[in-house]
Amino acid sequence: MFRALNRVLDHLEEWLIATLIAAATTVIFVAVLHRYGAGLSIDLSKWAAAHDLTLLASALKGVFSFLAALDLSWAQELCIYMFIWMAKFGAAYGVRTGIHVGVDVLVNLLPGGSRRRVITFGLLCGALFTSIVAIFGALFVGQMWQTGQQSNDLEVPMWIVYLTIPVGSGLMCFRFLQVAFSFYRTGDLPHHDVAGVEGVEVDPVHPAPVTETQVIRDERSPLGWVLILLPVLIVVLCFAHASHLIVLPHGLRVLVVFALLLSLMLTGMPISIALGLTVLSFMFTLTDVRTESVALKLFTGIENFEIMAIPFFILAGNFLTHGGVARRLIAVATSLVGHWYGGLGLAGVVACALFAAISGSSPATVVAIGSVILPAMVAQGFPKRFGAGVITTSGSLGILIPPSIPMVLFAVSTNSSVGKLFIAGIIPGLALASLLGATTWYRAWRNNYPRMPKATFGERLDAFRKSIWGLLLIFIVIGGIYSGLFTPTEAAAISAVYAFIVAVFIYKDLKLRDVPRVLLSSANLSAMLLYIITNAVLFSFLMTYENVPHALAQWMIDLGLGWIGFLLLVNVLLLLAGNVMEPSSIILIMAPILFPVAVKLGIDPIHFGILMTVNMEVGLCHPPVGLNLYVASGIAKMGITELTVAVWPWLLTMLSFLAVVTYWPDLSLWLPRVLGMN
C-alpha cells in the first residue's frame, strides 16, 4: 500500500513541476504576443484599408478589438506564483533525484562507515530544517487566513499562495527522511549525473569514471566525527550566548556564523540546507530579527520577475541541446576554420562560442558540442587529451557570452541590470574565445595536428543556411533586450518557445514524446537553483540586518586597501571558493557581501559582475568540483586527474585573461557605454 501511494506521489510531483514550467513559459509568451499583437493588427488594418482590401481590413480590426479588450495584466503575477510553487515542489523532487549540490570533497575522502555517518547526518539536518520551515510556514499561512489579504492582480487569497511553504517544505522533509532511510538500508544515494542535470542522457554503458577519492578504504577515521561534531559545537556556542552563559561581541558573532556555514557545508549536505540552518541558528540565538520576517522572506526571496529568466534560459538550453542545433553550429564552425591548424579543435572553440550565445549554461555547452566533436577529433587523429582540454575550457564561454544564468544570479543578488551585464559580457566573451582559439591553434601548429580541406563558398553558405534557425536566437535575445522590445525574462521565455518550435517542428530532432522529459529536467535544475536563491536571500538579509557588508567596507577602507588590492583579494577568494563550491552558490553567497564594498571603493557594478563571472568560468574547469571537468570526463571517458592535466594550457590562458579583465574595466564597460547604457 505504501509503495503504491509513493508511486502516485512520485508521478504527481513530476507532473506538477513539468506542467508549471510549461504553463508559465506559455503565459509569458502569450502576454508578449498580446502586447505587440494589438498594435500590429491595427497597423496592418490601416495598410489593408489604404490598399482597398476591405475584407482584410475589417478582419484585422476585429482582431484588434479582441486583443484590446483582453486583459492580461495578471500574467506576470500568475507566472511568479507558478514558479514559486514549482520551486518548492521541485526542491522536494530534487532530493529524490539527488540533484541538490553540496561540498562533498572531504566526505568523498572518508572510509565507508564514517562516510555513511556523515551523509546520514546531512540528510537528517535537511529533514530538520525543512520541518522547521514547514511549521513556520503553517503559522504564517494561518496569519494570512485571518487577515483575508488578497493578491494585487489575481485577487486570490494570499493564504492559498503562501500555502506552498508548508506543503512544499513538508514534502521535502518527507523526501529527506525517505532518502536517509533508504541510504541506511542500502548505502546507495540517488545520483543525478551532471550531464543529466542539463537534460542530456548519459550513456549507461560508459558511465563517468570514478575518481580516486571515491575508493572506499579503512572503516575508521576521526575526520568523520570531526565533520559532525564541529557544527554541533558551534550551535551549542550560539545557544550558550542566547542563554547568557557567555557573551559574544558583534564581530565574533559574525565570525561564528560564517564558521557554522562552512562547517555545515563541509559535511556534504546541500548548500541550500547549510544556508538555511545557519540562518535559523543565527536568528534564534544571535539576533533579535522577528521570525515573521524570515517566514515572509522564504516566499518573497524568489518573488522576483527577473529570477524567472533562469528557468526559461535553462529550458531553452535543454531544447537546443536535444534539438540538433549543436550539430549544425559545428558544421558552420568547421566550414569557417577547419582548414587551419587544429581544424576540428578550432571549430570546437567557435562552436562553443556560438552555442554559448543561445544557451546560457557551461555544462550544457560542453555536452552539446563535446558529445559531437570529441569523437570526430579522436577519429581524425587528435590526441584525446587535446580535444578534451579544448572542449572543457571553451565550454565555459557558456556563462560569459550572453545570455548567462550566473549573470542573472548576480543581477538578482545585487539589484543590478541584467541587460547591461549581458551587453558587457559580449566583448570579454569574444576576447576569451579568441585567446582560447589562439592557444588551440598554437598547440596544433607546434604538434602538426590534422587540418581539414578548405570549405568552398557554397559549402559555407549551405552550413549557414542549415543553422540559421539556431543562429537567429542570438538576435532574438540580445536584439530584443537592447531594443527594448522585451525584458530579459520575456526574452528568455520567447527563446524557450522558439527553441521548442525549432527542435520539434523545424529540425525535428526532438520528438513530442520526449518534451515532458526535457520539461522535467529543466524544472528539476531550476528548482535546485531557486531553492539555493531562497536561502541565500535569507542569509544576505540577515547579514545586511547585522550591517556586515558596511562594516567590511569600512574596515577595508581603514586599512588603506584601494580598489587594486581589493580586486586582487576578491580574485583569490573566489578562486579558492571555486575549489569547493559551484558557481551559482558562490555568487549567491559572496556577491551580496562583496558588492557593497566594491561600490564603496568606486568599482563599477557591471565591471564587478563580469569579473565574478570570469572567476566562475575558471572554477568550472579545475578540480575538485569543476562541473565542466565531470561532464567532459563522462564524454571523453577520461579520469579527472588525466583531464586536469589536459586542461592546463587553456586554464593558464583563462587565468591570464582574468588578470586583464580585473584591471582593464573598459574591456567590459566600453560597449555598454557606446550603446548609451550608462
XYZ file of C-alpha atoms in Angstrom:
678
model
C 0.000 0.000 0.000
C 2.789 2.421 0.963
C 4.683 1.686 -2.254
C 1.583 2.358 -4.349
C 0.982 5.693 -2.599
C 4.647 6.591 -3.052
C 4.467 5.883 -6.795
C 1.369 8.078 -7.062
C 3.177 10.854 -5.183
C 6.220 10.476 -7.435
C 4.155 10.822 -10.615
C 2.126 13.718 -9.183
C 5.334 15.541 -8.224
C 6.841 15.091 -11.691
C 3.628 16.048 -13.486
C 3.165 19.162 -11.357
C 6.597 20.730 -11.805
C 6.789 19.901 -15.536
C 3.315 21.376 -16.089
C 4.098 24.523 -14.101
C 7.252 25.375 -16.080
C 5.443 24.736 -19.378
C 2.412 26.791 -18.330
C 4.482 29.738 -17.088
C 6.504 29.809 -20.308
C 3.325 29.770 -22.382
C 1.662 32.528 -20.356
C 4.611 34.922 -20.709
C 4.907 34.145 -24.422
C 1.198 34.841 -24.954
C 1.421 38.046 -22.905
C 4.254 39.338 -25.117
C 2.316 38.434 -28.283
C -0.726 40.207 -26.867
C 1.273 43.349 -26.088
C 2.558 43.708 -29.641
C -0.295 41.991 -31.434
C -2.795 44.780 -30.815
C -0.582 47.490 -32.306
C 0.479 45.295 -35.207
C -3.099 44.342 -36.098
C -4.309 47.956 -36.223
C -1.291 48.994 -38.338
C -1.953 46.155 -40.773
C -5.633 47.086 -40.820
C -4.766 50.639 -41.872
C -2.433 49.319 -44.552
C -5.155 46.972 -45.874
C -7.700 49.805 -45.955
C -5.259 52.041 -47.840
C -4.914 49.304 -50.476
C -8.692 48.762 -50.765
C -8.514 45.353 -49.067
C -11.764 45.960 -47.224
C -12.384 42.403 -46.055
C -8.855 42.016 -44.660
C -9.028 45.443 -43.008
C -12.305 44.509 -41.317
C -10.896 41.196 -40.077
C -7.804 42.871 -38.672
C -9.960 45.454 -36.900
C -11.823 42.582 -35.301
C -8.527 41.080 -34.139
C -7.503 44.452 -32.719
C -10.798 44.832 -30.853
C -10.439 41.360 -29.362
C -6.851 41.921 -28.260
C -7.559 45.405 -26.900
C -10.403 44.061 -24.777
C -8.320 41.141 -23.478
C -6.817 41.914 -20.071
C -3.589 40.029 -19.332
C -2.313 42.283 -16.567
C -2.424 39.282 -14.241
C 0.009 37.221 -16.359
C 3.223 38.311 -14.628
C 1.837 37.748 -11.141
C 0.472 34.332 -12.098
C 3.832 33.273 -13.533
C 5.694 34.354 -10.409
C 3.356 32.294 -8.234
C 3.614 29.290 -10.539
C 7.396 29.434 -10.376
C 7.353 29.668 -6.595
C 5.165 26.564 -6.406
C 7.420 24.838 -8.919
C 10.485 25.763 -6.862
C 9.081 24.370 -3.611
C 7.798 21.109 -5.094
C 10.774 20.820 -7.434
C 13.117 21.118 -4.437
C 11.458 18.021 -2.956
C 11.796 16.227 -6.285
C 15.456 17.266 -6.314
C 16.045 15.479 -3.003
C 14.599 12.303 -4.518
C 16.765 12.586 -7.652
C 19.927 13.734 -5.881
C 20.305 16.996 -7.786
C 20.982 19.308 -4.818
C 24.641 20.318 -4.822
C 26.923 20.146 -1.809
C 30.600 20.441 -0.919
C 31.469 16.740 -0.774
C 35.249 16.990 -1.199
C 36.078 15.819 2.346
C 33.159 13.405 2.517
C 34.434 11.517 -0.530
C 37.789 11.046 1.232
C 36.170 9.229 4.159
C 36.129 5.448 4.501
C 32.809 3.616 4.193
C 31.498 3.702 7.777
C 32.494 7.286 8.512
C 31.142 8.434 5.168
C 27.787 6.812 5.885
C 27.517 8.555 9.268
C 28.353 11.984 7.854
C 25.940 11.671 4.916
C 23.162 10.457 7.220
C 23.834 13.445 9.479
C 23.465 15.781 6.486
C 20.194 14.157 5.377
C 18.729 14.389 8.878
C 19.788 18.044 9.066
C 17.884 18.585 5.823
C 14.809 16.959 7.368
C 15.205 19.126 10.486
C 15.465 22.372 8.537
C 12.541 21.643 6.233
C 10.337 20.541 9.138
C 11.025 23.841 10.951
C 10.268 25.772 7.772
C 7.033 23.783 7.340
C 5.970 24.759 10.885
C 6.883 28.426 10.288
C 5.030 28.324 7.004
C 1.895 26.813 8.543
C 1.810 29.525 11.222
C 2.316 32.200 8.577
C -0.478 30.778 6.410
C -2.739 30.898 9.463
C -1.966 34.598 9.899
C -2.707 35.270 6.237
C -6.013 33.423 6.548
C -7.060 35.642 9.428
C -6.137 38.860 7.627
C -8.051 37.942 4.451
C -5.344 39.579 2.316
C -5.624 39.110 -1.471
C -3.083 39.338 -4.294
C -2.993 42.532 -6.364
C -3.869 41.284 -9.866
C -5.336 37.809 -9.494
C -7.268 38.757 -6.332
C -6.846 35.304 -4.838
C -6.476 34.856 -1.062
C -2.805 35.130 -0.146
C -3.043 32.201 2.246
C -3.530 29.956 -0.793
C -0.456 31.444 -2.445
C 1.679 31.070 0.705
C 0.435 27.510 1.245
C 3.345 26.377 -0.906
C 5.745 26.995 2.016
C 4.354 24.421 4.488
C 3.230 21.949 1.823
C 6.433 22.053 -0.227
C 8.678 22.040 2.861
C 6.707 19.187 4.411
C 7.104 17.145 1.233
C 10.812 17.981 1.167
C 11.155 16.805 4.786
C 9.478 13.535 3.820
C 11.904 13.096 0.923
C 14.927 13.698 3.153
C 13.702 11.086 5.625
C 12.917 8.707 2.765
C 16.399 9.052 1.266
C 18.020 8.746 4.719
C 16.111 5.525 5.429
C 16.992 4.091 2.025
C 20.644 5.079 2.442
C 20.775 3.450 5.887
C 19.437 0.194 4.447
C 21.313 0.009 1.146
C 24.191 2.501 1.317
C 23.066 3.965 -2.026
C 22.182 7.594 -2.658
C 20.135 8.979 -5.556
C 22.614 10.294 -8.085
C 21.774 12.803 -10.789
C 24.673 12.952 -13.219
C 25.932 16.441 -14.021
C 25.184 15.943 -17.689
C 21.718 14.688 -16.816
C 21.121 17.876 -14.894
C 21.258 19.695 -18.181
C 18.751 17.356 -19.753
C 21.219 15.133 -21.577
C 21.048 11.408 -21.006
C 24.338 9.804 -20.017
C 25.385 6.638 -21.819
C 24.664 3.888 -19.238
C 27.164 1.567 -20.869
C 30.017 4.031 -20.341
C 29.427 5.901 -17.087
C 31.748 8.658 -15.977
C 34.913 7.281 -14.459
C 35.188 7.108 -10.695
C 37.732 9.443 -9.200
C 40.426 8.233 -6.890
C 38.803 9.921 -3.897
C 35.733 7.703 -4.141
C 37.575 4.468 -3.313
C 36.404 3.011 -0.013
C 39.276 2.282 2.375
C 39.651 1.584 6.099
C 36.382 1.901 8.068
C 37.840 4.000 10.917
C 38.508 7.719 10.551
C 38.307 10.501 13.151
C 37.598 13.021 10.369
C 34.000 11.795 10.153
C 33.284 12.631 13.789
C 35.067 15.974 13.425
C 32.804 16.913 10.500
C 29.709 16.010 12.550
C 30.712 17.459 15.915
C 32.159 20.768 14.687
C 28.828 22.337 13.569
C 27.112 20.869 16.649
C 29.648 22.544 18.950
C 29.272 25.868 17.136
C 25.467 25.684 17.553
C 25.966 24.903 21.271
C 28.173 28.003 21.488
C 25.389 30.070 19.909
C 22.815 28.782 22.393
C 25.231 29.484 25.252
C 25.275 33.116 24.095
C 21.469 33.160 23.865
C 21.251 31.773 27.428
C 23.660 34.498 28.675
C 26.195 31.887 29.787
C 28.757 33.642 27.617
C 28.790 36.934 25.733
C 29.951 37.060 22.132
C 30.830 40.535 20.806
C 29.323 41.558 17.480
C 32.403 40.874 15.380
C 32.881 37.443 16.900
C 29.197 36.609 16.333
C 29.629 37.249 12.622
C 32.719 35.020 12.521
C 30.771 32.300 14.351
C 28.030 32.488 11.713
C 30.484 32.056 8.834
C 32.246 29.253 10.738
C 28.902 27.482 11.143
C 28.080 27.871 7.456
C 31.475 26.489 6.436
C 31.325 23.580 8.894
C 27.844 22.595 7.710
C 28.861 22.757 4.050
C 31.894 20.536 4.696
C 29.563 17.732 5.809
C 28.422 17.472 2.191
C 24.827 18.454 2.889
C 23.110 20.548 0.197
C 24.402 24.113 0.237
C 20.820 25.403 0.404
C 20.269 23.451 3.646
C 23.566 24.659 5.116
C 22.499 28.242 4.386
C 19.061 27.664 5.903
C 20.325 26.051 9.105
C 22.869 28.838 9.534
C 20.110 31.412 9.197
C 17.872 29.645 11.737
C 20.712 29.257 14.248
C 21.636 32.921 13.826
C 18.018 34.020 14.095
C 17.236 32.071 17.275
C 20.476 32.741 19.147
C 22.465 35.723 17.893
C 19.994 38.331 16.665
C 16.605 39.779 17.500
C 15.108 39.685 13.993
C 11.459 38.583 14.023
C 10.563 35.089 12.820
C 7.648 36.500 10.780
C 10.049 38.420 8.546
C 12.062 35.261 7.945
C 8.931 33.303 7.034
C 7.958 36.044 4.592
C 11.456 36.003 3.029
C 11.045 32.283 2.328
C 8.397 33.323 -0.176
C 9.454 36.781 -1.324
C 13.084 35.684 -1.762
C 12.230 34.457 -5.259
C 9.155 36.646 -5.812
C 11.058 38.498 -8.487
C 10.193 38.612 -12.180
C 13.868 38.775 -13.224
C 14.633 35.476 -11.451
C 12.177 33.773 -13.787
C 14.670 34.270 -16.616
C 16.759 31.451 -15.091
C 14.248 28.606 -15.653
C 13.385 29.966 -19.103
C 17.030 30.010 -20.229
C 17.576 26.535 -18.783
C 14.542 25.277 -20.703
C 15.712 26.924 -23.934
C 19.186 25.427 -23.493
C 17.742 21.948 -22.968
C 15.604 22.169 -26.111
C 18.623 23.339 -28.091
C 20.849 20.603 -26.664
C 18.373 17.932 -27.741
C 17.284 19.608 -30.931
C 20.282 19.159 -33.239
C 21.268 22.835 -33.096
C 24.745 21.969 -31.798
C 25.485 19.669 -34.728
C 24.594 22.396 -37.225
C 26.665 25.022 -35.385
C 29.666 22.679 -35.503
C 29.177 22.399 -39.270
C 29.278 26.200 -39.569
C 32.385 26.462 -37.388
C 34.155 23.688 -39.304
C 33.445 25.345 -42.642
C 34.995 28.588 -41.356
C 38.153 27.455 -39.537
C 38.508 23.719 -40.229
C 41.366 24.269 -42.702
C 43.582 25.974 -40.102
C 45.971 24.087 -37.828
C 43.954 22.063 -35.319
C 40.905 22.461 -37.567
C 38.348 20.488 -35.572
C 39.747 21.848 -32.288
C 39.331 25.427 -33.518
C 35.879 24.518 -34.791
C 35.089 23.311 -31.268
C 36.052 26.710 -29.815
C 33.944 28.598 -32.377
C 31.001 26.204 -31.959
C 31.152 26.607 -28.155
C 31.088 30.395 -28.566
C 28.073 30.188 -30.886
C 26.208 27.739 -28.648
C 27.059 29.884 -25.604
C 25.242 32.768 -27.275
C 21.985 30.814 -27.219
C 22.181 28.570 -24.139
C 23.500 30.421 -21.048
C 24.964 27.290 -19.434
C 28.533 25.969 -19.480
C 27.842 22.271 -18.764
C 25.149 22.288 -21.472
C 27.660 23.774 -23.917
C 30.262 21.102 -23.078
C 27.720 18.316 -23.543
C 26.123 19.664 -26.710
C 29.376 20.444 -28.543
C 31.683 17.905 -26.913
C 29.475 14.859 -27.488
C 29.575 15.565 -31.240
C 33.052 16.926 -31.863
C 35.222 14.898 -29.449
C 34.606 11.516 -31.149
C 35.229 13.175 -34.526
C 38.552 14.633 -33.314
C 39.740 11.265 -31.999
C 38.725 9.571 -35.265
C 40.706 12.187 -37.206
C 43.867 11.508 -35.222
C 43.848 14.180 -32.494
C 45.026 13.065 -29.028
C 42.052 12.645 -26.721
C 43.695 14.927 -24.145
C 43.901 17.771 -26.666
C 40.240 17.536 -27.627
C 39.047 17.213 -24.026
C 41.128 20.230 -22.976
C 39.672 22.357 -25.774
C 36.039 21.483 -25.075
C 36.261 21.614 -21.264
C 37.607 25.159 -21.236
C 35.768 26.514 -24.295
C 32.508 25.268 -22.809
C 32.971 27.793 -20.001
C 32.124 30.505 -22.562
C 28.524 29.446 -21.920
C 28.344 31.718 -18.869
C 30.308 34.721 -20.193
C 28.841 35.221 -23.660
C 25.217 36.286 -23.092
C 22.689 35.052 -22.230
C 24.208 33.879 -18.947
C 22.490 32.277 -15.965
C 25.245 33.353 -13.488
C 24.845 36.948 -14.708
C 21.140 36.778 -13.894
C 22.009 35.444 -10.426
C 24.487 38.287 -9.888
C 21.945 40.859 -11.040
C 19.286 39.485 -8.686
C 21.754 39.308 -5.761
C 22.977 42.886 -6.198
C 19.981 44.601 -7.802
C 21.992 45.247 -10.970
C 20.787 45.429 -14.570
C 20.620 42.079 -16.369
C 20.581 43.846 -19.747
C 23.762 45.806 -19.000
C 25.540 42.678 -17.798
C 24.557 40.818 -20.964
C 25.871 43.590 -23.217
C 29.024 43.962 -21.098
C 29.779 40.259 -21.483
C 29.919 40.333 -25.291
C 33.433 41.778 -25.829
C 35.096 39.848 -22.939
C 33.398 36.698 -24.219
C 34.665 37.196 -27.751
C 38.129 38.117 -26.422
C 38.357 34.949 -24.328
C 37.103 32.835 -27.233
C 39.869 34.348 -29.401
C 42.529 33.617 -26.773
C 41.354 30.020 -26.332
C 41.347 29.673 -30.111
C 44.888 31.079 -30.299
C 46.077 28.598 -27.666
C 44.425 25.778 -29.598
C 45.999 26.904 -32.895
C 49.479 27.262 -31.368
C 49.464 23.803 -29.791
C 48.099 22.269 -33.004
C 50.698 24.092 -35.135
C 53.537 23.070 -32.825
C 52.476 19.400 -32.855
C 51.356 19.373 -36.504
C 47.853 18.169 -35.700
C 45.453 17.409 -38.597
C 43.830 20.048 -40.779
C 40.748 19.733 -42.939
C 40.310 20.699 -46.603
C 39.237 24.306 -47.013
C 35.468 24.560 -47.436
C 34.155 26.178 -50.611
C 31.926 29.222 -50.537
C 28.968 27.011 -51.424
C 29.689 24.631 -48.520
C 29.898 27.535 -46.088
C 26.674 29.003 -47.408
C 24.941 25.639 -47.068
C 26.165 25.263 -43.477
C 24.845 28.735 -42.598
C 21.521 28.010 -44.286
C 21.010 24.831 -42.268
C 21.918 26.504 -38.962
C 20.107 29.805 -39.499
C 17.204 28.909 -37.201
C 19.574 28.396 -34.289
C 21.654 31.479 -35.057
C 18.537 33.665 -35.171
C 18.048 33.048 -31.455
C 21.131 35.203 -30.745
C 19.440 38.205 -32.349
C 16.101 37.464 -30.688
C 17.597 37.509 -27.170
C 20.253 40.241 -27.395
C 18.428 42.327 -30.026
C 15.133 42.091 -28.158
C 16.673 43.177 -24.848
C 18.762 46.031 -26.246
C 15.980 47.385 -28.468
C 13.606 47.451 -25.519
C 11.140 45.032 -27.117
C 11.491 42.543 -24.273
C 12.694 42.423 -20.718
C 15.404 39.772 -20.117
C 12.766 37.458 -18.630
C 10.451 37.899 -21.605
C 13.373 37.324 -23.983
C 14.176 34.112 -22.094
C 10.570 32.895 -22.341
C 10.426 33.681 -26.056
C 13.747 31.895 -26.594
C 12.352 28.816 -24.812
C 9.252 28.719 -27.022
C 11.345 29.428 -30.126
C 13.831 26.661 -29.225
C 10.914 24.242 -28.729
C 9.495 25.071 -32.176
C 12.907 24.769 -33.857
C 13.795 21.480 -32.152
C 10.402 19.780 -32.617
C 8.877 21.194 -35.797
C 11.724 22.614 -37.921
C 14.762 20.406 -37.275
C 12.558 17.548 -35.993
C 15.429 16.114 -33.946
C 13.300 16.129 -30.779
C 10.113 14.068 -30.675
C 6.988 15.351 -28.976
C 7.025 12.333 -26.666
C 10.428 13.492 -25.357
C 9.249 17.021 -24.493
C 7.932 16.082 -20.992
C 11.361 14.674 -20.125
C 13.025 17.936 -21.176
C 10.469 19.940 -19.177
C 11.041 17.790 -16.092
C 14.822 18.021 -16.345
C 14.636 21.812 -16.754
C 12.231 22.197 -13.837
C 14.450 19.984 -11.681
C 17.585 22.061 -12.249
C 15.617 25.324 -11.979
C 14.099 24.300 -8.650
C 17.511 23.433 -7.238
C 18.856 26.887 -8.160
C 15.726 28.674 -6.928
C 15.924 26.872 -3.580
C 19.533 27.985 -3.166
C 18.439 31.525 -4.068
C 15.676 31.440 -1.442
C 18.034 30.539 1.390
C 20.835 32.760 0.075
C 18.419 35.707 0.149
C 17.662 34.849 3.780
C 21.377 34.743 4.564
C 22.141 38.060 2.855
C 19.078 39.621 4.576
C 20.483 38.739 7.997
C 23.985 39.884 7.005
C 22.542 43.231 5.938
C 20.460 43.398 9.134
C 23.685 42.972 11.114
C 25.399 45.630 8.944
C 28.145 43.201 7.891
C 28.776 44.495 4.320
C 29.049 48.101 5.502
C 31.382 47.139 8.356
C 33.542 45.104 5.975
C 33.752 48.012 3.541
C 34.727 50.430 6.300
C 37.349 48.008 7.625
C 38.987 47.722 4.195
C 38.948 51.485 3.708
C 40.522 52.000 7.138
C 43.257 49.524 6.165
C 44.004 51.681 3.127
C 43.163 48.829 0.770
C 42.352 50.511 -2.541
C 40.420 49.076 -5.442
C 43.519 47.350 -6.855
C 44.231 45.448 -3.663
C 40.546 44.707 -3.109
C 40.092 43.177 -6.561
C 43.203 41.050 -6.059
C 41.756 39.835 -2.760
C 38.400 39.134 -4.424
C 40.048 37.064 -7.164
C 41.981 34.971 -4.635
C 38.861 34.472 -2.526
C 36.680 33.466 -5.487
C 39.324 31.138 -6.942
C 39.629 29.426 -3.546
C 35.842 29.165 -3.279
C 35.794 27.629 -6.757
C 37.744 24.689 -5.329
C 34.837 23.572 -3.164
C 31.642 25.206 -4.497
C 29.807 25.527 -7.788
C 29.283 28.963 -9.417
C 25.667 29.728 -8.529
C 26.284 29.102 -4.810
C 29.427 31.258 -4.810
C 27.635 34.167 -6.473
C 24.589 33.991 -4.219
C 26.663 33.878 -1.031
C 29.577 36.163 -1.900
C 28.067 38.815 -4.198
C 25.749 40.461 -1.595
C 28.691 40.748 0.813
C 31.427 41.873 -1.589
C 29.293 44.074 -3.848
C 28.712 46.942 -1.333
C 32.463 47.038 -0.644
C 33.201 47.245 -4.373
C 30.734 50.095 -4.840
C 32.163 51.987 -1.876
C 35.644 51.683 -3.400
C 34.369 53.161 -6.678
C 34.349 49.941 -8.708
C 31.696 49.868 -11.433
C 28.947 47.314 -10.565
C 28.851 45.912 -14.117
C 32.636 45.510 -14.238
C 32.472 43.685 -10.898
C 29.778 41.357 -12.246
C 31.880 40.430 -15.295
C 34.916 39.870 -13.073
C 32.932 37.451 -10.889
C 31.623 35.647 -13.970
C 35.144 35.098 -15.350
C 36.182 33.752 -11.944
C 33.283 31.302 -12.138
C 34.496 30.197 -15.578
C 37.876 29.286 -14.133
C 36.227 27.405 -11.273
C 34.258 25.285 -13.731
C 37.479 23.945 -15.254
C 39.564 22.812 -12.299
C 39.119 20.131 -9.634
C 37.754 19.065 -7.299
C 34.251 20.359 -8.130
C 34.605 21.830 -11.629
C 31.356 20.826 -13.335
C 32.835 21.083 -16.815
C 35.530 18.571 -15.831
C 32.985 15.975 -14.782
C 30.824 16.486 -17.853
C 33.833 16.239 -20.197
C 35.085 13.240 -18.224
C 31.879 11.377 -18.986
C 32.071 12.237 -22.682
C 35.793 11.543 -23.169
C 35.873 8.502 -20.838
C 38.890 10.010 -19.046
C 39.758 10.159 -15.360
C 39.592 13.519 -13.590
C 43.335 13.528 -12.884
C 44.221 12.965 -16.544
C 41.684 15.568 -17.656
C 43.014 18.097 -15.141
C 46.472 17.779 -16.720
C 44.919 18.125 -20.188
C 43.181 21.463 -19.491
C 46.213 23.293 -18.016
C 47.381 25.144 -21.160
C 43.923 26.615 -21.691
C 43.372 27.163 -17.966
C 46.551 29.265 -17.794
C 45.185 31.302 -20.694
C 41.961 31.860 -18.732
C 43.875 32.946 -15.615
C 45.865 35.456 -17.690
C 42.612 36.754 -19.154
C 41.173 37.095 -15.637
C 44.031 39.446 -14.752
C 43.271 41.548 -17.851
C 39.549 41.727 -17.089
C 40.263 42.644 -13.464
C 42.444 45.653 -14.141
C 41.099 46.823 -17.512
C 37.496 47.829 -16.768
C 36.975 49.312 -20.237
C 37.099 45.839 -21.740
C 33.744 45.207 -20.064
C 32.347 48.737 -19.982
C 33.177 50.076 -23.444
C 30.250 48.502 -25.311
C 27.551 49.445 -22.740
C 28.971 52.971 -22.760
C 28.913 53.202 -26.561
C 25.314 51.934 -26.598
C 24.307 54.583 -24.058
C 23.618 52.132 -21.237
C 25.490 54.058 -18.513
